[in-house]
XYZ file of C-alpha atoms in Angstrom:
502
model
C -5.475 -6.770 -32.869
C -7.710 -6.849 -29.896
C -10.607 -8.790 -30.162
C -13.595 -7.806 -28.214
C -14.382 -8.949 -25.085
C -17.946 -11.360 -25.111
C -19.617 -8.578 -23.346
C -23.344 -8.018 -24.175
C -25.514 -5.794 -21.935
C -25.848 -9.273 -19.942
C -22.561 -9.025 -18.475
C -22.483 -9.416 -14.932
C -18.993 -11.006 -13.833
C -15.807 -8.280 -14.003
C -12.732 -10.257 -14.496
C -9.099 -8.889 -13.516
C -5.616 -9.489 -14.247
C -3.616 -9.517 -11.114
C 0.347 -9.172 -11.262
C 0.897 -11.620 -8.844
C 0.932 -15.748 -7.997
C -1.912 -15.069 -5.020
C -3.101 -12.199 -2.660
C -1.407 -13.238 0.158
C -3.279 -13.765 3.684
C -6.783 -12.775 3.413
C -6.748 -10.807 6.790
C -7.043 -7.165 6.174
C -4.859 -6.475 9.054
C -1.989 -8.674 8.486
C -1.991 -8.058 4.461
C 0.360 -5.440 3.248
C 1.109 -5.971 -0.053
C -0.050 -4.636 -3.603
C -2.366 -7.676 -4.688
C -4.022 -7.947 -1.881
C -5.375 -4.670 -0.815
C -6.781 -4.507 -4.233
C -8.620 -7.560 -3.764
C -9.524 -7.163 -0.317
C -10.563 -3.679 -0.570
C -14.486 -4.701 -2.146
C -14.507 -6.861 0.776
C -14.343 -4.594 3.847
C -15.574 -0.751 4.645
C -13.989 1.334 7.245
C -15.868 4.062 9.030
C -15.099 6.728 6.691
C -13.811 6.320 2.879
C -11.788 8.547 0.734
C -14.150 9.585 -1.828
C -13.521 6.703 -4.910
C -10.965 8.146 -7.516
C -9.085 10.341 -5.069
C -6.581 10.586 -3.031
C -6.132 14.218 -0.688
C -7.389 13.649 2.798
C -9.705 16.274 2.408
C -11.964 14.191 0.196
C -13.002 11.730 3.205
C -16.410 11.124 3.280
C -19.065 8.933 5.169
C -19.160 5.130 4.986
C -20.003 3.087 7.398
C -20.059 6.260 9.854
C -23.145 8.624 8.883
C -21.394 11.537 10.459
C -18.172 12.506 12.937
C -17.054 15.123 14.669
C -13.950 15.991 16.892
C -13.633 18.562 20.048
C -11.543 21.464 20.316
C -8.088 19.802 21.284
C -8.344 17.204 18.811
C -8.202 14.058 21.285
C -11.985 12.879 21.720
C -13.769 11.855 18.139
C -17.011 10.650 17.863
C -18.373 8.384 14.976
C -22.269 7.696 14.535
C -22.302 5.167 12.450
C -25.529 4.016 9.940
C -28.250 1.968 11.188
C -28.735 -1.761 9.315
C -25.321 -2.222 7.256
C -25.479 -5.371 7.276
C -22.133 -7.821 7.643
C -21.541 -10.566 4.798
C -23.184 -14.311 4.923
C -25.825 -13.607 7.642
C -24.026 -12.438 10.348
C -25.755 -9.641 11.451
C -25.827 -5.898 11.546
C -22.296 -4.173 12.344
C -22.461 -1.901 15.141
C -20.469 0.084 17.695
C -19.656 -3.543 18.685
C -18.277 -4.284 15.957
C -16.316 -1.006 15.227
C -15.033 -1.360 18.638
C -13.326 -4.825 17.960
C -12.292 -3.760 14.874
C -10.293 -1.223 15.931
C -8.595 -2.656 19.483
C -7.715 -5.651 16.842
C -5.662 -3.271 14.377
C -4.071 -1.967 17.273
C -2.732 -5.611 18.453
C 0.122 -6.366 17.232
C -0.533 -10.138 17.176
C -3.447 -9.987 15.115
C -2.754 -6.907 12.937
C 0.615 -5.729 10.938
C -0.407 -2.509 11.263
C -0.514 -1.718 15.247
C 2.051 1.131 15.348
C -0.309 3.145 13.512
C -2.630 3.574 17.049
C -0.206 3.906 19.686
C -1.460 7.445 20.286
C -5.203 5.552 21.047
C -5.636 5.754 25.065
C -9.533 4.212 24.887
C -11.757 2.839 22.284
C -15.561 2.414 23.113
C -19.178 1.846 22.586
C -21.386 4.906 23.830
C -24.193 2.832 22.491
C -25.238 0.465 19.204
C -24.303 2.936 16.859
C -21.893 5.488 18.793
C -18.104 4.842 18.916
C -15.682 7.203 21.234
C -12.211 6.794 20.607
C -9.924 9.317 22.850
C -6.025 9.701 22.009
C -3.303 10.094 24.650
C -2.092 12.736 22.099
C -3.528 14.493 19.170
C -2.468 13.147 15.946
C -2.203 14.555 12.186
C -3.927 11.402 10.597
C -6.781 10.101 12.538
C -9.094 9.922 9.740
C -6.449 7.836 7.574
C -6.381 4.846 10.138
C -10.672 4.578 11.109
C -10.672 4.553 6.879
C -11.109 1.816 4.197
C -7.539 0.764 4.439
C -5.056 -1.537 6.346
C -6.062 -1.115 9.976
C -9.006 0.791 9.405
C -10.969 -2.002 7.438
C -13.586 -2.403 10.160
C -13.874 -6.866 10.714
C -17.108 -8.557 12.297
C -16.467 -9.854 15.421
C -19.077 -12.574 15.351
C -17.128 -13.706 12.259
C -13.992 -13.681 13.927
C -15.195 -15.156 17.256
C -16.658 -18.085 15.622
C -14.078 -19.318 12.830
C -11.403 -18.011 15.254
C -7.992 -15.456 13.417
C -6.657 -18.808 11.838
C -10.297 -19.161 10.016
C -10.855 -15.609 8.848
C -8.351 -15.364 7.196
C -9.115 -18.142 5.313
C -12.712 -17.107 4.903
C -13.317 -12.891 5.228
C -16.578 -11.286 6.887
C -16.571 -7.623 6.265
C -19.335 -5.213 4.862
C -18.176 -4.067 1.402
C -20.272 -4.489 -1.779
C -18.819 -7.530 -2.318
C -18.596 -10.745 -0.471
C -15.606 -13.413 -0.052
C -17.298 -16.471 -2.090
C -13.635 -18.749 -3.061
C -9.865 -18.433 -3.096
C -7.369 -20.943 -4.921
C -3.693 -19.673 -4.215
C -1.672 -19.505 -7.885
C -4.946 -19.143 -9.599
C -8.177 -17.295 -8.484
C -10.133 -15.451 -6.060
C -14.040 -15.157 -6.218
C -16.166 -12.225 -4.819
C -19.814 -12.114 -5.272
C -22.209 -9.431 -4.799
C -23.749 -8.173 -1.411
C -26.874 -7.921 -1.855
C -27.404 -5.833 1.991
C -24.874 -3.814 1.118
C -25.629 -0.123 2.595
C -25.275 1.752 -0.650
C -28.031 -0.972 -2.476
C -26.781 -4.205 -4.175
C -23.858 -4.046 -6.832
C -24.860 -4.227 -10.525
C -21.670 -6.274 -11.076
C -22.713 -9.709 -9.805
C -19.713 -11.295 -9.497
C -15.468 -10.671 -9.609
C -13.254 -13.085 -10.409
C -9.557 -12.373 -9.355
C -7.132 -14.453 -11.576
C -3.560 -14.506 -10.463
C -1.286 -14.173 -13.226
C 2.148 -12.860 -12.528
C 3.269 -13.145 -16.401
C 2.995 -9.431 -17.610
C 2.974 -11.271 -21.313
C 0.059 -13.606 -19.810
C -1.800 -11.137 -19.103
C -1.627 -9.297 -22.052
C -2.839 -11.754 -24.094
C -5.528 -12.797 -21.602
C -6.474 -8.961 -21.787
C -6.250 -9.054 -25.295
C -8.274 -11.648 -26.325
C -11.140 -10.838 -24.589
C -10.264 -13.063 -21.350
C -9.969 -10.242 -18.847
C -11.912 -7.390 -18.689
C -9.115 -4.902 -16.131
C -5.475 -5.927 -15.849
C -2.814 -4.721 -13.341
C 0.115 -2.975 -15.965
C 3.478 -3.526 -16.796
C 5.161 -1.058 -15.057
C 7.319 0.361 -17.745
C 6.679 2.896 -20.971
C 6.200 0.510 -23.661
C 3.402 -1.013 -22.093
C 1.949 2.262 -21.533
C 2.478 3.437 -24.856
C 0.851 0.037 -26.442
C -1.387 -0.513 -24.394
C -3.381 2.658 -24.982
C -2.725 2.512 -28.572
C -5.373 -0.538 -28.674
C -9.383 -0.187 -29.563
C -12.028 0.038 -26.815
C -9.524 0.488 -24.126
C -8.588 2.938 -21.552
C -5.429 3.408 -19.771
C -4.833 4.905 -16.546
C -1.582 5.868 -14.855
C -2.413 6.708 -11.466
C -1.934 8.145 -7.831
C -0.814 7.342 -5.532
C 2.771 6.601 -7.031
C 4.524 4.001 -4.879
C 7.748 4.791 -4.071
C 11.048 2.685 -4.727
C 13.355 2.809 -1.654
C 16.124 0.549 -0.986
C 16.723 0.424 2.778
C 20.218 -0.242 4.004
C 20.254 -2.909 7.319
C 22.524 -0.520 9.478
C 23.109 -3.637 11.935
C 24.723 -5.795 9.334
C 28.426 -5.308 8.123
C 29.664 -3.664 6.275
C 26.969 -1.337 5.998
C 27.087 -0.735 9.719
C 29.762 1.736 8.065
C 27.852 4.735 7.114
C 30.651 5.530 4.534
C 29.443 1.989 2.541
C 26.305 3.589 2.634
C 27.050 6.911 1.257
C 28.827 4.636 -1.428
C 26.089 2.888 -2.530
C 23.827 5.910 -2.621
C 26.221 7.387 -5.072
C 26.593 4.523 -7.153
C 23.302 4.442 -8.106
C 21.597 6.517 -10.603
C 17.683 7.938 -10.589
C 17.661 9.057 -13.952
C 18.731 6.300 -15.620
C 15.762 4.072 -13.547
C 13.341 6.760 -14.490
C 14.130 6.272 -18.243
C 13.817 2.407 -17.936
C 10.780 2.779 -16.256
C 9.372 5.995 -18.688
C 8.782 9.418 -18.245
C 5.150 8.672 -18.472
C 4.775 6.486 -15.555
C 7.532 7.401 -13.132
C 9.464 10.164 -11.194
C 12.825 10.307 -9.769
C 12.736 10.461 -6.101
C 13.379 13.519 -3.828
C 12.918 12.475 -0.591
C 12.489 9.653 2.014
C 8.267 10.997 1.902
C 7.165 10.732 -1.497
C 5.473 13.886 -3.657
C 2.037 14.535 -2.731
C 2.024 13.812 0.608
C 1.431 16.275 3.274
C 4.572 16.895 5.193
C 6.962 15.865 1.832
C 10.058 17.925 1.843
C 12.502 17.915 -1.765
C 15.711 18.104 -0.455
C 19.340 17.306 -2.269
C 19.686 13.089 -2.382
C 23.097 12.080 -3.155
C 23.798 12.807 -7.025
C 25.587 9.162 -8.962
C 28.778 9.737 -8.968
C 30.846 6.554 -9.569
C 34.392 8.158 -8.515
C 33.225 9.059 -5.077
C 31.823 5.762 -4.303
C 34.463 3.940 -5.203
C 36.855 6.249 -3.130
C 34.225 6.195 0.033
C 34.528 2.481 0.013
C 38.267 2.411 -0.193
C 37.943 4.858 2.832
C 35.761 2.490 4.610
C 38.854 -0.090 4.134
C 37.160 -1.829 1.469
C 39.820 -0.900 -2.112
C 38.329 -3.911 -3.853
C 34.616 -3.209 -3.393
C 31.828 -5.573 -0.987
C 29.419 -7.832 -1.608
C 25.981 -7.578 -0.164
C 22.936 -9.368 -0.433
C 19.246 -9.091 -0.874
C 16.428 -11.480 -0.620
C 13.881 -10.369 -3.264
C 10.367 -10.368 -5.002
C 9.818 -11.999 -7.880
C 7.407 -9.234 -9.050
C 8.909 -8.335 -12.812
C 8.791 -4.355 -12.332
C 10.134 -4.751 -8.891
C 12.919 -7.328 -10.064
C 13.389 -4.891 -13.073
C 14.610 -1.884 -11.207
C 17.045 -4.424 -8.725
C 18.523 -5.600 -11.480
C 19.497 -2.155 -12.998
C 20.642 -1.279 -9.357
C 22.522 -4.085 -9.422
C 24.460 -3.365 -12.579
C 24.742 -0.034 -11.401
C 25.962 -0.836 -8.043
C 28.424 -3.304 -10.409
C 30.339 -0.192 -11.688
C 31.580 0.956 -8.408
C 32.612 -2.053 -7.046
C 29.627 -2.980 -5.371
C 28.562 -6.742 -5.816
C 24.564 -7.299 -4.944
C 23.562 -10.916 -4.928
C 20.048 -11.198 -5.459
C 17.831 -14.006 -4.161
C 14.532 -13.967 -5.773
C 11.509 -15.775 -3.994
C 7.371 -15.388 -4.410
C 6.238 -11.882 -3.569
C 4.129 -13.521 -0.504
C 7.756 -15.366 0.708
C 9.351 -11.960 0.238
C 6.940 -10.377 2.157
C 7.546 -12.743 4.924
C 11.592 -12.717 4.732
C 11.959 -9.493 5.166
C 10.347 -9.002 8.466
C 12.601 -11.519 9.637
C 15.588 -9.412 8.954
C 16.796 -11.910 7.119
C 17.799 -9.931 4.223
C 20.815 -6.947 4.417
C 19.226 -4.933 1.275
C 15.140 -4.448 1.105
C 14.007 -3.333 -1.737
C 10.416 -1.941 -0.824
C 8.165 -0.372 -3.108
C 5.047 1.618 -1.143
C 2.155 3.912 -0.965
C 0.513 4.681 2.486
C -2.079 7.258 3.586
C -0.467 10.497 2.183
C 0.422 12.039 5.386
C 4.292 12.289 6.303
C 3.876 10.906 9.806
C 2.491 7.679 8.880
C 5.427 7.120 5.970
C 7.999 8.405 8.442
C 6.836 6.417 11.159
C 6.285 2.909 9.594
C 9.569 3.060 7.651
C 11.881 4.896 9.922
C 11.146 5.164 13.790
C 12.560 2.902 15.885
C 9.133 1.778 16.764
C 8.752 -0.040 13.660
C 11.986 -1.898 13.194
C 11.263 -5.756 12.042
C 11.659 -8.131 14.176
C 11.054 -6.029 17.621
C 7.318 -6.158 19.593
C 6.476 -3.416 17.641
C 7.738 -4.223 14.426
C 5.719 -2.590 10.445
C 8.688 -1.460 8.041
C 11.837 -0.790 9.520
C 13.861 -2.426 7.713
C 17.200 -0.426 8.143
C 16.918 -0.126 11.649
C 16.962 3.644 11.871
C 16.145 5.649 14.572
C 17.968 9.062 14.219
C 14.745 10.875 13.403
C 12.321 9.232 16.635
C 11.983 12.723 18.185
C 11.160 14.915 15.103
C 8.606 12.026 14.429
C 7.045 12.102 17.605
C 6.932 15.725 18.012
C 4.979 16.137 14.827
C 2.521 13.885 15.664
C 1.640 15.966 18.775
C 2.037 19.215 17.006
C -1.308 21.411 16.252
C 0.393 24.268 14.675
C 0.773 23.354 10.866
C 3.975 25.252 10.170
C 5.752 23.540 13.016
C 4.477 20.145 12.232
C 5.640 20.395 8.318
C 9.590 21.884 9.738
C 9.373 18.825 11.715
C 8.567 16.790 9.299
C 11.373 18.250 7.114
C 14.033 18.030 9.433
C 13.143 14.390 10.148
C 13.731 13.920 5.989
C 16.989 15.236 6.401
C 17.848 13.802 9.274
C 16.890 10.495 7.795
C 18.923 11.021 4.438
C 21.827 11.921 6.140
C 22.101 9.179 7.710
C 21.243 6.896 4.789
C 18.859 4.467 6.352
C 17.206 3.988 2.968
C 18.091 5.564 -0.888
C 14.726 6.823 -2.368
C 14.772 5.686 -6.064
C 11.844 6.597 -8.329
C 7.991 7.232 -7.707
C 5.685 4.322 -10.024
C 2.487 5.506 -10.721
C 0.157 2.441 -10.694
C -0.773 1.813 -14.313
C -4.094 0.026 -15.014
C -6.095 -0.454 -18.542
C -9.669 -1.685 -18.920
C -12.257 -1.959 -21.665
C -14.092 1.081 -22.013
C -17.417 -0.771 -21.712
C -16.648 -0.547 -18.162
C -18.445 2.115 -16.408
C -16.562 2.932 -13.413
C -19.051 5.097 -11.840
C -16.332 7.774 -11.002
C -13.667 9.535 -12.733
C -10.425 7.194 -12.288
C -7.618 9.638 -10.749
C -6.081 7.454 -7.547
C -6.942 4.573 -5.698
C -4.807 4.429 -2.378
C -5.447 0.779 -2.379
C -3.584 0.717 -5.179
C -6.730 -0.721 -7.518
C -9.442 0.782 -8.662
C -12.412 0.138 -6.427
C -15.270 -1.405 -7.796
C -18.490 0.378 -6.628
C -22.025 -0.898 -6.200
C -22.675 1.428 -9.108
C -19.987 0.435 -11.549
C -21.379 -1.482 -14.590
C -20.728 -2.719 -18.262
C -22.779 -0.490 -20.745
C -22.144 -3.338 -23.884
């Protein structure tokens, strides 16, 4: 039986469940995984914001930019950004300045893991205090996705930086969002407090206290007995169904739905052997993930570019069938099956789906050993190319060139100076890539797109597995302040409006 949470009209501090040990690093440009983009996201402001509770690029609207416009080719944009937004713990007011800084840093690939996403920037500048230019060698499909609240585009003050130096921010985070960075303890909380300059007026919430709890039965009972006001779900049916089953609460399953890819490291034997591949993509079996998962919450895959996106292309994956994997390895010279390995996240709906792949894999001869380490350590591991099997489960800004390019051009492969996702090494689909992201006719960009998917499945750099919605549940005291439908950073925000109403 839930028990109510003690929440009078007094209530002032939000508390959330978080499926994980910690956040991470508390850089916005070097964090990249699911925890900490939630938690980070109240933090920092870009120039422009997808409007809270959606997702389609068409629903960008001003934040710490007033107003933007473009020219006629698409290469010159011009941001005029609001006058007195003011930048956390007294330092100052953010400017063009600041903007400016922000933006050369995301593209620096020692201070950002996001860099690839502004090699088409040729110049980034001030025109004055509150004007910022930014001209592109190239026009580009997503420009407003990477100047937005999220990854790269969280704009950073550079007095902050400049005096506690990269190695102190991200121990300590300056941005402009409603709420400020107040205290962090790794495997057990993080503490935000309100802004009270924030641009949009001072947050009714007062405080948010982050506790890390990566026991989905821990959390439930915290959530349940009134010890947590918003929890991160269970990633699986029963939860869902359960969950909203209980008084006073309110579930959400929502966009954008990460998708579950495992990528195949075509430098490492035997999967050099595109035959192992096409093996292993047989021996595995969407359906029967979707159905652990639940029909609810998830989707089979049907494409390297998840649904949604613009530029996603359903094609034919390669259907489970057990007899032709087995006979594609003996092909490969490999009668009495392989053994690969895979370093791995400790996450619970993440491990959930390896270990079904694993025991699907199992049937065809196919031996994965798993190594499970902390989602941070994973996170880490992987860019090393230490690891012959990634499982990655992501959302990005839903435009097919930044999903193609971050997972599959040759730009991007780990462990090279311009290393994001790559973790297969591919690079069979570099031109169609490029081309589209140059492309001003929409029909020709979106056949590009499409023939970069199937160029890309072909070649089995990575086996698409399911799409997880993100599933969240919170009391129903909490007024949001905006109708719940996505949350890109993968959490709902928390606005200067939102509010308990008992």
């Amino acid at each position: 039986m839930l028990v109510p949470a003690a929440a009078s009209a007094q209530q002032t501090t939000l508390r959330i469940g978080i499926a994980s040990a910690d956040a991470g690093v508390l850089d916005p440009h070097l964090n990249s995984t699911t925890p900490g983009r939630g938690f980070l996201q109240h933090i920092f402001s870009g120039l422009v914001r997808l409007r809270p509770g959606e997702l389609s690029p068409e629903n960008m609207e001003p934040d710490l930019a007033e107003r933007w416009e473009s020219s006629a080719d698409g290469r010159t944009w011009t941001f005029h950004l609001r006058r007195g937004a003011q930048c956390h713990h007294g330092f100052g007011e953010f400017t063009a300045e600041d903007a400016v800084f922000s933006l050369r840093r995301a593209a620096t690939r020692e201070t950002s893991a996001f860099s690839s996403d502004y090699t088409a920037f040729d110049s980034v500048e001030a025109v004055d205090s509150h004007t910022v230019r930014i001209t592109l060698k190239n026009n580009i499909p997503s420009l407003l996705g990477v100047v937005m609240n999220y990854a790269g585009g969280f704009m950073v003050c550079k007095a902050a930086v400049e005096q506690m130096g990269n190695e102190g921010f991200r121990r300590r985070p300056i941005g402009t969002g409603p709420f400020a960075f107040a205290e962090y303890v790794p495997q057990q909380f993080g503490r935000l407090t309100a802004h009270e300059g924030y641009f949009r007026g001072a947050p009714q919430i007062r405080e948010i206290m982050y506790r890390f709890v990566p026991s989905d039965a821990a959390r439930d009972l915290a959530f349940q007995s009134g010890e947590l006001d918003m929890i991160y779900g269970r990633q699986d049916q029963n939860w869902f169904t359960r969950t909203r089953a209980l008084p006073n609460v309110r579930v959400v399953a929502m966009q954008p739905a990460e998708m579950s890819v495992i990528h195949l490291n075509m430098t490492m034997p035997p999967l050099n052997d595109i035959r192992v591949r096409q093996a292993i993509a047989h021996a595995l079996n969407r359906d029967q993930v979707v159905q652990l998962r639940g029909r609810d919450t998830s989707v089979a895959a049907e494409s390297v570019v998840p649904r949604g996106y613009q530029g996603h292309a359903a094609m034919p994956l390669p259907p489970h069938d057990i007899a032709r994997a087995r006979a594609l390895l003996a092909e490969a010279g490999h009668p009495n099956g392989i053994t690969i390995r895979s370093i791995h996240t400790t996450l619970t709906g993440m491990m959930t789906v390896m270990e079904a792949a694993q025991a699907q894999l199992r049937r065809a001869g196919i031996t994965l050993e798993i190594t499970p380490v902390e989602h941070a350590t994973f996170h880490q591991q992987i860019r090393q190319n230490l690891s012959q099997v990634v499982h990655f489960q992501a959302a990005r800004f839903p435009v097919a060139d930044i999903y193609l390019t971050q997972f599959f051009h040759s730009r991007s492969i780990v462990q090279t100076p311009t290393a994001v996702t790559n973790f297969s090494h591919c690079r069979v689909a570099d031109e169609q890539i490029d081309a589209a992201r140059s492309e001003t006719d929409a029909a020709r960009r979106n056949a590009l797109w499409r023939e970069a998917q199937e160029r890309i499945v072909a070649e089995v750099c990575g086996i698409p597995i399911y799409e997880q919605l993100q599933l969240w549940a919170y009391r129903d005291s909490i007024e949001l302040g905006y109708e719940l439908r996505a949350a890109l950073n993968l959490a709902p925000p928390i606005l200067h409006t939102t509010r308990f109403t008992r």
